[in-house]
Amino acid sequence: MNARTSPPPCSGHPFTDDFSEVLEAEKGWLRARRRATGEMPDDAPVVGLALSGGGIRSATFNLGVLQALARGKLLHQVDYLSSVSGGGYIASCLSWLRAHFPVREHRDVGGAPLANGEGTVLDWLRAHGNYLINGKGISGWTLGASILSGTLLNLLVLLPILLGVVAVASTDWWAVDWPAWLHLPGAGGIVGHDGFMLLLILGAAALALYLASMLLFVLVTSSSRVLEWIPERRIRSLMGQFLAVAIMALGVGLLPVFTELEETVLHYFDHQGLAGLTRHFTYLVPIVSGLLSLRAANKTGGALAVTGLSLLVFGFLTLLYHICAHTQLVGSSLFFGWLGLSLTLALIGNVNTLSLHSFYRGRLADAYLPVVAEPESAEPRSDWPVDPLHFRLTEMQAGSGGPLHLINTTLNTTNSHREKLRSREGESMVLSPVYCGSTATGYRRTSDYLDGELTLSTAFSVSGAAVDPNTYVTRSRALSFLMTLINARLGFWTRNPRMERQRPWLPGWYRYMFREMFGLGLSETRSEVHLSDGGHFENLGLYELVRRQCRYLVVCDAGADPSDTLFDLGRAIQRVRADFGAEVELCADDLTRKNGDGMMSRAWATGKVRYADGSEGDILYLRAALCTGLSADIYAYWRANPSFPDQTTTDQFFDEMQFDSYRQLGLELMSKLLAAQPRDFSGLFQWLSSSRDDEAAVAPGRA
């Protein structure tokens, strides 16, 4: 079957809520994979390999790990390849290569020749360490232009709507004057602005309800009998909701009052030079104050950052009001032309294509899905070379002998009605050649999902969509508002696997952007769901391997952890315990104990996974860390760059030495584990277990 041929349709219904059906389909895929390798029986233990998130740092470290496994003749024994974010870069590269070079033809990772004859895949990866600005016609200017164009297009579409809303709120609907006590000294008073007055009334009502609920709380808690009828938790929830509505409604409703500061300043400081300045006073002050607060928050963080972001949002709203109140833009022919352009773009534009996601996807595909030469043993094909951007998940065939690739993403559940999903703000959603979906959305066969057109480049770029509003790291509403406004988004809107295609009445651009901007409708029950970086839920890729109860699990962690907190490992262990009842018993003492030079005695640990049904699995956890016995070039790079191998994930611009230092670190650490040349993963774990027992036996003598 050539690379552009879709697999035959699978039997059964294309959608299921029952994960056991998904598992049975995957087992069938794995049986075909094992037969393709020609070396593994159908009843061999299931092996899972997890490659963590961490951007290009993880991709490069795990490239070395894959090379070591290939040289040790164990890579072809991996059944499941579970990847997150940066680990998905190199995992997708492997899946791409396996589609072109089946296991029987080419086992060396990185040794495949390029179609242009200029070296191998490894040479290509090394040259694309700064993948965001590396490529034909690609530079830092390209990156900057892409970011700027996404921002300008988003503002072009959204600003007319926001200006229109402010303009409508500023009109005079009925003959009701603003109270005199709301007029600032020296100002001429507020005329019209009935929409803002309604917000003030709403805010005042919400504040009154908050105070009433506070008094009710006192009465309710004084009697246990009353508590049976009115739960304390419900009252506290209402108090929080009333207070939030009051603050937001009063804050926006007082905009006309705040802008009277211009007239007040002129009244008390009557100077000709101030007239032009004070006209911009009301929006410049909160914006500048917000920027200064954010600058100070780099050192203090916390509440100061939230204050700065809130001031920026307030300054932006004040600017919109300023435009409506002091210019003739709204209502002019120019504005209505702009509004028409906004509607046209909203109707025809694709928010996934016009955000940074599209640029990011293109750069990743160019760097990690290189065009390779056609195998000499294969029959000539008319469709060679295959276009990396349009290579579908369904084209990753079991017959290639490669592992079943599980690409981990996070389904945003900020507004879920389920408390568990809402508190976590996300759930694991897997994209694979067999099924796509999650527990909450159910699973749809990949050949049927999105009409079978979901591509590998889209899937692994979504898995690495770290920069996105409404994640657990950007949960501030002000930050989400600003990120959406300037289109600082890598996330992806897609169809809910549970739903059939629908025709919503609101144009997609408005529908998606305002949902992200205001944090509305982000749940597993909507016809369209929002996906982001898999690391926003679980950053190791362990979660889905435990769900499938693998017998042997190898977890490669290349996340940045300079303080040795092992946070990603801890969160993964907690979540598999909470969701699957599985206990991961892993002693990590050696992974946080460094000698005087800052190196660990070893960078790995082994343990057991005890599944809920009583079965067991063996787990190997390998961390990107320095230990003794490594080559001189790794230590040389470390001495010159002390933050290695925990350099920040914001550094996505690796030079050649940085690239090879991380790759060599992964290669040498995994090679140490394979020193006994085990024939399979069972032999590997037996050797590691005996080595650990030997160390434990001599430890008292050493002490």
XYZ file of C-alpha atoms in Angstrom:
703
model
C 0.000 0.000 0.000
C 1.582 3.315 -0.993
C 1.747 6.363 1.235
C -1.199 8.124 -0.381
C -3.632 5.249 -0.064
C -6.170 5.353 2.731
C -6.693 2.205 4.791
C -9.756 0.094 4.195
C -12.752 1.133 6.278
C -12.953 -0.507 9.687
C -15.959 -2.550 10.657
C -18.409 -1.343 13.266
C -19.835 2.047 14.090
C -17.391 4.926 13.572
C -18.187 6.399 17.012
C -18.056 4.854 20.462
C -18.127 5.867 24.114
C -16.681 2.518 25.122
C -12.899 2.666 25.378
C -12.711 -1.132 25.236
C -13.781 -0.895 21.583
C -10.964 1.563 20.960
C -8.543 -0.788 22.672
C -9.671 -3.764 20.580
C -9.172 -1.793 17.374
C -5.706 -0.756 18.540
C -4.830 -4.357 19.382
C -5.720 -5.337 15.833
C -3.459 -2.571 14.543
C -0.643 -3.755 16.815
C -0.975 -7.362 15.656
C -0.555 -6.218 12.064
C 2.420 -4.104 13.105
C 4.150 -7.002 14.827
C 3.666 -9.283 11.868
C 5.195 -6.615 9.657
C 8.382 -6.610 11.741
C 8.658 -10.375 11.340
C 10.191 -10.798 14.796
C 7.455 -10.329 17.409
C 4.729 -12.853 18.281
C 1.155 -11.665 18.743
C 1.211 -12.494 22.457
C 4.394 -10.561 23.266
C 4.063 -8.062 26.164
C 2.884 -4.596 25.141
C 5.621 -1.957 25.254
C 4.921 1.764 25.515
C 7.415 4.591 24.999
C 6.522 8.115 26.170
C 8.334 11.242 24.969
C 7.622 14.300 27.097
C 6.941 17.904 26.252
C 9.643 20.536 26.325
C 9.875 22.088 22.868
C 12.959 21.511 20.778
C 14.914 20.587 23.919
C 12.732 17.502 24.320
C 12.698 16.756 20.588
C 16.484 16.783 20.409
C 17.123 14.841 23.620
C 14.594 12.209 22.572
C 16.161 11.983 19.128
C 19.236 10.654 20.912
C 17.061 8.251 22.916
C 15.458 6.894 19.739
C 18.861 6.499 18.102
C 20.118 4.484 21.071
C 17.039 2.248 21.027
C 17.437 1.707 17.289
C 21.109 0.803 17.660
C 20.208 -1.536 20.512
C 17.620 -3.209 18.240
C 14.769 -2.414 20.627
C 13.005 0.445 18.872
C 11.089 -1.865 16.542
C 9.695 -3.636 19.635
C 7.891 -0.487 20.833
C 4.130 -0.891 20.328
C 2.833 2.477 21.533
C 4.631 5.776 21.017
C 2.949 8.375 23.243
C 4.148 11.925 22.633
C 3.450 15.345 24.090
C 4.365 18.732 22.644
C 8.105 18.839 21.823
C 8.422 15.075 22.182
C 5.853 14.900 19.412
C 8.193 16.726 17.030
C 10.630 13.838 16.891
C 7.970 11.152 17.416
C 6.157 12.471 14.341
C 9.437 12.470 12.461
C 9.772 8.770 13.286
C 6.178 8.060 12.208
C 6.790 9.968 8.979
C 9.994 8.043 8.263
C 8.391 4.695 9.038
C 5.687 5.448 6.462
C 8.468 5.762 3.872
C 10.969 3.242 5.216
C 9.348 0.199 6.836
C 11.206 -1.454 9.708
C 12.502 -4.276 7.543
C 14.130 -1.824 5.131
C 15.628 0.852 7.359
C 16.039 0.759 11.137
C 18.474 3.590 11.693
C 16.718 6.711 12.997
C 18.140 9.705 11.215
C 20.117 7.770 8.640
C 17.563 7.989 5.820
C 18.866 9.928 2.796
C 17.270 13.221 1.791
C 15.572 13.573 -1.579
C 17.841 16.485 -2.519
C 20.929 14.340 -1.985
C 22.350 16.731 0.606
C 22.936 14.312 3.451
C 20.655 12.436 5.825
C 17.662 13.181 8.004
C 20.012 13.754 10.941
C 21.867 16.401 8.949
C 18.544 18.065 8.175
C 17.401 18.055 11.808
C 20.724 19.450 12.975
C 20.504 22.279 10.440
C 16.946 23.113 11.560
C 17.580 23.562 15.269
C 16.257 27.104 14.883
C 13.250 25.820 12.958
C 11.081 28.907 13.523
C 13.334 31.096 11.397
C 15.148 28.511 9.282
C 14.074 27.531 5.792
C 14.026 28.732 2.227
C 12.803 32.326 2.335
C 12.217 32.087 6.107
C 13.902 34.450 8.562
C 13.284 36.405 11.715
C 11.450 38.940 9.565
C 9.096 36.164 8.438
C 8.328 35.261 12.032
C 7.773 38.901 12.954
C 5.599 39.521 9.898
C 3.488 36.443 10.660
C 2.902 37.530 14.244
C 2.065 41.083 13.179
C -0.264 40.018 10.363
C -2.200 37.716 12.680
C -2.613 40.538 15.178
C -3.659 43.103 12.572
C -6.149 40.754 10.909
C -7.718 39.924 14.252
C -8.015 43.603 15.165
C -9.428 44.328 11.718
C -12.212 41.804 12.331
C -12.943 42.327 16.037
C -12.519 46.074 16.583
C -15.576 47.167 14.537
C -17.770 44.857 16.612
C -16.334 46.101 19.902
C -16.567 49.732 18.767
C -20.148 49.162 17.678
C -21.064 47.758 21.091
C -19.490 50.758 22.866
C -21.224 53.160 20.458
C -24.625 51.582 21.098
C -24.015 51.759 24.847
C -23.166 55.469 24.470
C -26.448 56.476 22.802
C -29.414 58.183 24.475
C -32.234 55.633 24.643
C -34.518 57.360 27.130
C -34.708 60.730 28.846
C -33.054 59.790 32.127
C -30.283 61.993 33.507
C -27.255 60.650 35.304
C -27.249 61.418 39.051
C -25.494 64.661 39.900
C -23.277 62.952 42.481
C -21.633 60.987 39.662
C -20.423 64.185 37.955
C -16.820 65.078 38.676
C -15.971 68.648 39.770
C -15.441 70.979 36.844
C -16.929 68.546 34.328
C -19.919 69.353 32.189
C -21.924 66.296 33.153
C -22.827 63.100 31.350
C -25.479 63.081 28.651
C -26.905 59.881 27.187
C -24.764 56.756 27.618
C -27.827 54.788 28.606
C -26.115 51.471 27.944
C -23.478 52.324 30.527
C -26.219 53.410 32.923
C -27.835 49.993 32.500
C -24.515 48.408 33.412
C -24.350 50.596 36.515
C -27.861 49.540 37.476
C -26.914 45.905 36.892
C -23.745 46.336 38.944
C -25.610 48.062 41.760
C -28.237 45.321 41.767
C -25.549 42.630 41.843
C -23.797 44.447 44.687
C -27.078 44.660 46.600
C -27.665 40.958 46.046
C -24.139 40.256 47.267
C -24.794 42.193 50.471
C -28.173 40.485 50.879
C -26.641 37.046 50.399
C -23.972 37.977 52.939
C -26.674 38.743 55.512
C -28.541 35.599 54.501
C -25.359 33.643 55.097
C -25.237 34.904 58.680
C -28.833 33.835 59.267
C -28.450 30.473 57.562
C -25.306 29.471 59.434
C -26.974 30.285 62.740
C -29.428 27.404 62.343
C -28.633 23.829 61.366
C -32.244 23.300 60.321
C -32.067 26.137 57.796
C -28.795 24.733 56.444
C -30.678 21.603 55.433
C -32.826 23.726 53.102
C -30.222 26.225 51.916
C -26.720 24.692 51.678
C -23.843 26.879 52.815
C -21.911 26.035 49.662
C -24.687 27.380 47.449
C -24.760 30.711 49.267
C -20.989 31.107 49.040
C -21.174 30.366 45.311
C -23.868 33.016 44.813
C -21.856 35.542 46.798
C -18.886 35.024 44.508
C -20.991 35.303 41.356
C -22.781 38.457 42.537
C -19.506 40.124 43.514
C -17.849 39.290 40.179
C -20.792 40.687 38.194
C -20.893 43.789 40.398
C -17.208 44.616 39.967
C -17.176 44.066 36.192
C -20.478 45.853 35.523
C -19.609 48.824 37.738
C -16.097 49.032 36.314
C -17.299 49.210 32.711
C -20.399 51.247 33.553
C -18.293 53.981 35.153
C -16.278 54.550 31.975
C -18.159 57.787 31.134
C -17.477 59.054 34.655
C -13.805 58.143 34.449
C -13.389 59.959 31.151
C -14.687 63.165 32.779
C -11.240 63.379 34.357
C -10.172 65.137 31.170
C -12.492 68.070 31.867
C -11.641 68.077 35.575
C -7.918 68.344 34.879
C -8.489 71.186 32.421
C -10.761 72.971 34.906
C -8.166 73.038 37.679
C -5.068 73.293 35.510
C -6.164 75.658 32.799
C -3.232 75.678 30.458
C -3.274 75.806 26.697
C -0.718 73.020 26.370
C -2.797 70.634 28.482
C -5.839 70.684 26.222
C -4.460 68.215 23.698
C -2.781 66.050 26.331
C -5.746 65.543 28.627
C -7.874 64.296 25.750
C -5.733 61.143 25.854
C -5.270 61.128 29.614
C -8.016 58.667 30.514
C -6.811 55.738 28.439
C -3.068 56.391 28.583
C -2.945 56.384 32.390
C -4.347 52.836 32.880
C -2.363 51.477 29.931
C 0.940 52.932 31.156
C 0.146 51.907 34.738
C -0.633 48.392 33.564
C 2.640 48.119 31.657
C 4.608 49.386 34.658
C 2.817 46.895 36.912
C 3.660 44.033 34.573
C 7.283 45.113 34.504
C 7.406 45.115 38.288
C 5.579 41.766 38.346
C 8.587 40.120 36.679
C 10.185 40.221 40.124
C 7.199 39.953 42.447
C 4.532 38.249 40.281
C 1.185 37.288 41.778
C -1.423 39.964 42.386
C 0.659 42.697 40.779
C 0.581 40.870 37.440
C -3.204 40.472 37.656
C -3.519 44.170 38.492
C -1.359 45.138 35.529
C -3.350 42.983 33.119
C -6.645 44.340 34.444
C -5.405 47.909 33.986
C -4.424 47.129 30.395
C -7.894 45.770 29.638
C -9.512 48.791 31.301
C -7.248 51.103 29.317
C -8.226 49.348 26.094
C -11.945 49.723 26.877
C -11.370 53.383 27.713
C -9.628 53.832 24.368
C -12.653 52.374 22.583
C -14.874 54.780 24.485
C -12.538 57.654 23.625
C -12.798 56.827 19.911
C -16.595 56.759 20.080
C -16.878 59.942 22.160
C -14.234 62.166 20.589
C -14.118 61.128 16.941
C -16.621 60.849 14.136
C -15.467 57.377 13.135
C -18.480 55.389 14.319
C -21.403 56.213 12.059
C -19.229 57.315 9.159
C -19.120 55.590 5.790
C -15.571 54.501 6.628
C -16.807 52.639 9.706
C -19.597 50.856 7.833
C -17.126 49.864 5.135
C -14.840 48.532 7.860
C -17.767 46.664 9.411
C -18.583 45.095 6.046
C -14.967 44.008 5.606
C -15.032 42.549 9.121
C -18.140 40.518 8.336
C -16.675 39.290 5.045
C -13.428 38.173 6.676
C -15.343 36.542 9.526
C -17.398 34.550 7.023
C -14.547 33.351 4.815
C -11.606 33.350 7.230
C -10.331 30.259 9.039
C -9.150 31.134 12.542
C -6.869 28.095 12.612
C -5.165 29.154 9.397
C -4.945 32.864 10.190
C -3.525 32.466 13.689
C 0.036 31.566 14.650
C -1.017 27.909 14.497
C -0.646 27.878 10.721
C 2.861 29.378 10.763
C 3.902 27.072 13.607
C 2.521 24.035 11.791
C 4.360 24.933 8.607
C 7.685 25.438 10.348
C 7.389 22.179 12.299
C 6.442 20.218 9.182
C 9.376 21.678 7.277
C 11.832 20.844 10.059
C 10.599 17.447 11.265
C 8.956 15.912 8.203
C 11.847 16.160 5.729
C 11.386 15.007 2.158
C 13.385 11.800 1.865
C 14.679 9.860 -1.104
C 12.563 7.039 -2.440
C 13.753 3.639 -1.151
C 15.807 1.779 -3.739
C 13.944 -1.460 -3.061
C 10.525 0.101 -3.649
C 8.676 0.257 -6.932
C 8.707 3.748 -8.503
C 5.723 5.824 -7.415
C 4.071 8.668 -9.261
C 3.169 10.508 -6.051
C 6.747 10.735 -4.728
C 7.766 12.846 -2.898
C 4.835 12.995 -0.485
C 3.793 16.470 0.687
C 4.544 16.635 4.445
C 1.785 19.185 5.140
C -0.921 16.938 3.687
C 0.219 13.580 5.044
C -2.817 12.188 6.877
C -2.881 10.275 10.148
C -4.675 7.438 8.394
C -1.639 6.985 6.142
C 0.451 5.836 9.112
C 0.001 2.153 8.370
C 0.558 -0.822 10.653
C 2.302 -2.566 7.771
C 5.280 -0.227 8.099
C 6.138 -1.867 11.420
C 6.303 1.461 13.222
C 4.696 2.005 16.636
C 1.106 3.177 17.040
C 1.542 6.900 17.580
C -0.636 8.477 20.304
C -0.484 12.261 19.928
C -1.606 13.847 23.192
C -3.518 17.133 23.235
C -5.593 18.923 25.874
C -9.327 19.401 25.403
C -10.294 22.729 27.007
C -13.056 22.198 29.598
C -13.053 25.563 31.382
C -16.865 25.783 31.187
C -17.694 22.113 31.637
C -20.724 21.202 33.745
C -18.689 18.389 35.289
C -16.845 19.588 38.357
C -13.828 17.372 37.741
C -13.301 18.634 34.198
C -14.020 22.242 35.121
C -11.533 22.240 38.004
C -8.840 20.661 35.837
C -9.674 23.008 32.940
C -8.776 20.249 30.521
C -8.850 16.577 29.623
C -6.556 14.325 27.629
C -7.655 14.005 23.997
C -5.702 11.611 21.797
C -5.190 11.829 18.047
C -3.981 8.578 16.496
C -4.187 6.641 13.212
C -6.980 4.492 14.699
C -9.243 6.696 16.846
C -9.454 10.341 17.899
C -11.200 11.494 21.056
C -11.376 11.516 24.832
C -13.433 10.072 27.648
C -15.713 13.121 27.696
C -16.254 13.421 23.934
C -16.174 9.740 23.066
C -14.015 8.365 20.268
C -14.447 8.509 16.514
C -12.496 6.455 14.011
C -9.795 8.592 12.465
C -10.888 7.530 8.980
C -14.261 9.154 9.750
C -13.141 12.085 11.925
C -12.926 15.324 9.913
C -13.669 13.162 6.860
C -10.362 11.385 7.400
C -8.402 14.516 6.483
C -6.668 15.170 9.813
C -2.968 15.504 9.016
C 0.075 14.509 11.015
C 1.446 18.061 10.848
C -1.764 19.485 12.308
C -1.936 16.867 15.049
C 1.572 17.268 16.408
C 1.550 21.066 16.103
C -1.664 21.156 18.175
C 0.021 18.884 20.712
C 2.706 21.575 21.017
C 0.351 24.581 21.198
C 1.805 25.890 24.454
C 0.896 29.564 23.905
C -2.877 29.812 24.131
C -5.594 31.634 26.100
C -7.757 29.811 28.650
C -5.195 27.255 29.797
C -4.267 26.571 33.405
C -1.223 28.827 32.974
C -3.222 31.673 31.378
C -6.370 31.393 33.475
C -6.466 35.145 34.212
C -9.491 36.525 32.356
C -7.637 39.750 31.569
C -4.706 37.811 30.091
C -7.018 35.591 28.037
C -8.795 38.698 26.731
C -5.552 40.351 25.637
C -4.033 37.179 24.150
C -7.155 36.597 22.066
C -7.314 40.232 21.008
C -3.771 40.212 19.592
C -4.198 36.662 18.237
C -1.435 35.190 20.407
C -2.872 31.724 19.932
C -1.467 28.375 18.867
C -4.545 26.338 19.794
C -6.900 24.635 17.373
C -10.672 24.613 16.956
C -12.023 21.318 15.693
C -15.188 19.267 15.525
C -16.329 17.402 18.603
C -15.890 13.667 17.876
C -19.354 13.105 19.335
C -21.083 15.561 17.001
C -21.924 15.451 13.340
C -21.115 18.467 11.188
C -23.420 21.411 11.988
C -24.078 24.794 10.397
C -23.882 27.476 13.110
C -25.505 30.842 12.405
C -22.653 33.016 13.687
C -19.538 33.448 11.490
C -16.665 31.297 12.691
C -14.254 34.123 13.435
C -16.685 35.850 15.797
C -17.854 32.555 17.266
C -14.417 31.261 18.169
C -12.678 34.507 19.091
C -15.335 35.794 21.460
C -15.576 32.380 23.119
C -11.841 32.468 23.770
C -11.829 36.154 24.697
C -14.541 35.863 27.336
C -14.031 32.211 28.273
C -17.488 31.073 27.163
C -18.636 27.754 25.727
C -15.316 25.996 26.279
C -16.541 22.522 27.136
C -16.786 18.957 25.923
C -20.491 19.296 25.070
C -20.197 21.890 22.309
C -20.204 20.943 18.643
C -16.745 22.512 18.309
C -14.024 21.981 20.886
C -10.757 23.744 21.510
C -7.468 21.837 21.715
C -4.095 23.002 22.981
C -0.750 21.641 24.189
C -0.991 18.145 25.654
C 1.296 19.301 28.457
C -1.497 21.488 29.792
C -3.033 18.245 31.073
C -0.104 15.839 31.472
C 3.365 16.546 30.112
C 5.013 13.110 30.063
C 2.717 11.030 27.846
C 2.438 8.447 30.635
C -1.321 8.909 31.113
C -2.452 7.213 27.900
C 0.049 4.358 28.278
C -1.319 3.561 31.734
C -4.864 3.712 30.345
C -3.790 0.945 27.916
C -2.114 -1.051 30.714
C 1.220 -1.524 28.953
C 3.422 -4.256 30.393
C 6.610 -2.244 29.921
C 6.676 1.549 30.033
C 9.648 3.762 29.198
C 9.137 7.445 30.014
C 11.644 10.012 28.738
C 11.319 13.345 30.534
C 13.052 16.331 28.942
C 10.981 19.065 30.530
C 12.821 22.020 32.057
C 13.176 21.351 35.794
C 16.173 23.303 37.136
C 14.880 23.100 40.721
C 14.462 19.299 40.582
C 10.803 19.441 41.596
C 9.795 16.505 39.359
C 6.451 18.287 38.995
C 5.516 16.657 35.685
C 6.212 13.196 37.086
C 4.232 13.938 40.229
C 1.231 15.231 38.315
C 1.242 12.234 35.972
C 1.330 9.806 38.915
C -1.514 11.653 40.651
C -3.722 11.680 37.574
C -3.340 8.006 36.674
C -4.129 7.158 40.291
C -7.210 9.392 40.335
C -8.553 8.351 36.922
C -7.493 4.709 36.520
C -6.815 3.526 40.071
C -3.241 2.712 39.037
C -0.351 3.093 41.458
C 3.059 4.061 40.102
C 5.742 2.957 42.562
C 8.899 4.783 41.586
C 11.740 5.742 43.906
C 13.094 9.042 42.638
C 15.687 9.757 45.350
C 18.627 9.537 42.962
C 16.906 11.906 40.528
C 17.019 14.833 42.949
C 20.315 14.118 44.711
C 23.276 15.949 43.176
C 26.941 15.869 44.085
C 29.147 18.905 44.585
C 29.501 19.433 40.840
C 25.733 19.529 40.337
C 25.592 16.076 38.737
C 23.417 13.119 39.687
C 24.645 9.631 40.388
C 22.273 8.472 37.662
C 19.493 9.968 35.584
C 16.965 7.142 35.681
C 14.768 5.186 38.044
C 12.774 1.981 37.724
C 9.621 0.847 39.435
C 6.257 -0.842 39.140
C 2.848 0.183 37.859
C 0.084 -1.670 39.693
C -3.118 -1.510 37.674
C -6.605 -1.530 39.162
C -7.366 -5.050 37.862
C -4.387 -6.522 39.740
C -2.000 -6.739 36.787
C 1.421 -5.108 36.870
C 3.767 -3.253 34.606
C 7.431 -2.287 34.813
C 8.344 1.360 34.343
C 11.624 3.046 33.471
C 11.796 6.799 33.992
C 14.670 8.553 32.217
C 15.338 12.201 32.882
C 17.385 14.661 30.839
C 20.020 15.255 33.500
C 23.778 15.262 33.898
C 25.501 12.359 35.563
C 28.995 10.924 35.604
C 30.514 9.013 32.714
C 29.388 11.240 29.837
C 31.523 12.423 26.933
C 33.706 15.532 27.116
C 31.707 17.606 24.626
C 28.586 17.385 26.820
C 30.507 18.628 29.871
C 32.134 21.355 27.781
C 28.773 22.694 26.688
C 27.492 22.499 30.267
C 30.457 24.480 31.600
C 29.822 27.183 29.013
C 26.037 27.071 29.581
C 25.344 26.233 33.254
C 21.564 26.028 32.746
C 22.025 22.986 30.458
C 20.147 20.613 30.243
C 17.289 22.667 31.730
C 17.463 25.678 29.445
C 14.170 27.515 29.163
C 11.554 26.218 26.747
C 11.221 29.720 25.303
C 14.570 29.047 23.635
C 13.459 27.442 20.369
C 16.536 28.559 18.447
C 19.197 25.869 18.846
C 22.583 26.239 17.219
C 24.555 23.191 16.096
C 26.498 22.690 19.324
C 23.399 23.069 21.473
C 21.530 20.601 19.275
C 24.254 17.961 19.423
C 24.743 18.382 23.178
C 21.107 17.499 23.884
C 21.050 14.732 21.281
C 24.259 13.210 22.583
C 22.979 13.404 26.155
C 19.884 11.377 25.239
C 21.961 8.943 23.198
C 24.514 8.308 25.938
C 22.029 8.038 28.803
C 19.918 5.466 26.973
C 23.048 3.664 25.754
C 24.130 3.252 29.385
C 20.841 1.503 30.079
C 21.364 -0.796 27.102
C 24.953 -1.657 28.006
C 24.039 -5.290 28.688
C 22.650 -5.566 25.139
C 19.244 -6.987 26.110
C 17.336 -8.824 23.397
C 14.010 -7.323 24.421
C 12.444 -5.034 27.005
C 11.908 -7.923 29.384
C 15.653 -8.485 29.403
C 16.269 -4.762 29.853
C 14.106 -4.554 32.959
C 15.565 -7.758 34.388
C 19.071 -6.348 34.008
C 18.068 -3.002 35.538
C 16.406 -4.798 38.446
C 19.463 -6.952 39.131
C 21.729 -3.896 38.912
C 19.558 -2.078 41.420
C 19.638 -5.074 43.773
C 23.438 -5.217 43.510
C 23.704 -1.528 44.371
C 21.400 -1.988 47.351
C 23.518 -4.898 48.591
C 26.783 -2.928 48.570
C 25.305 0.363 49.773
C 25.850 -0.337 53.525
C 29.488 -1.135 52.906
C 29.961 2.100 51.015
C 28.444 4.026 53.875
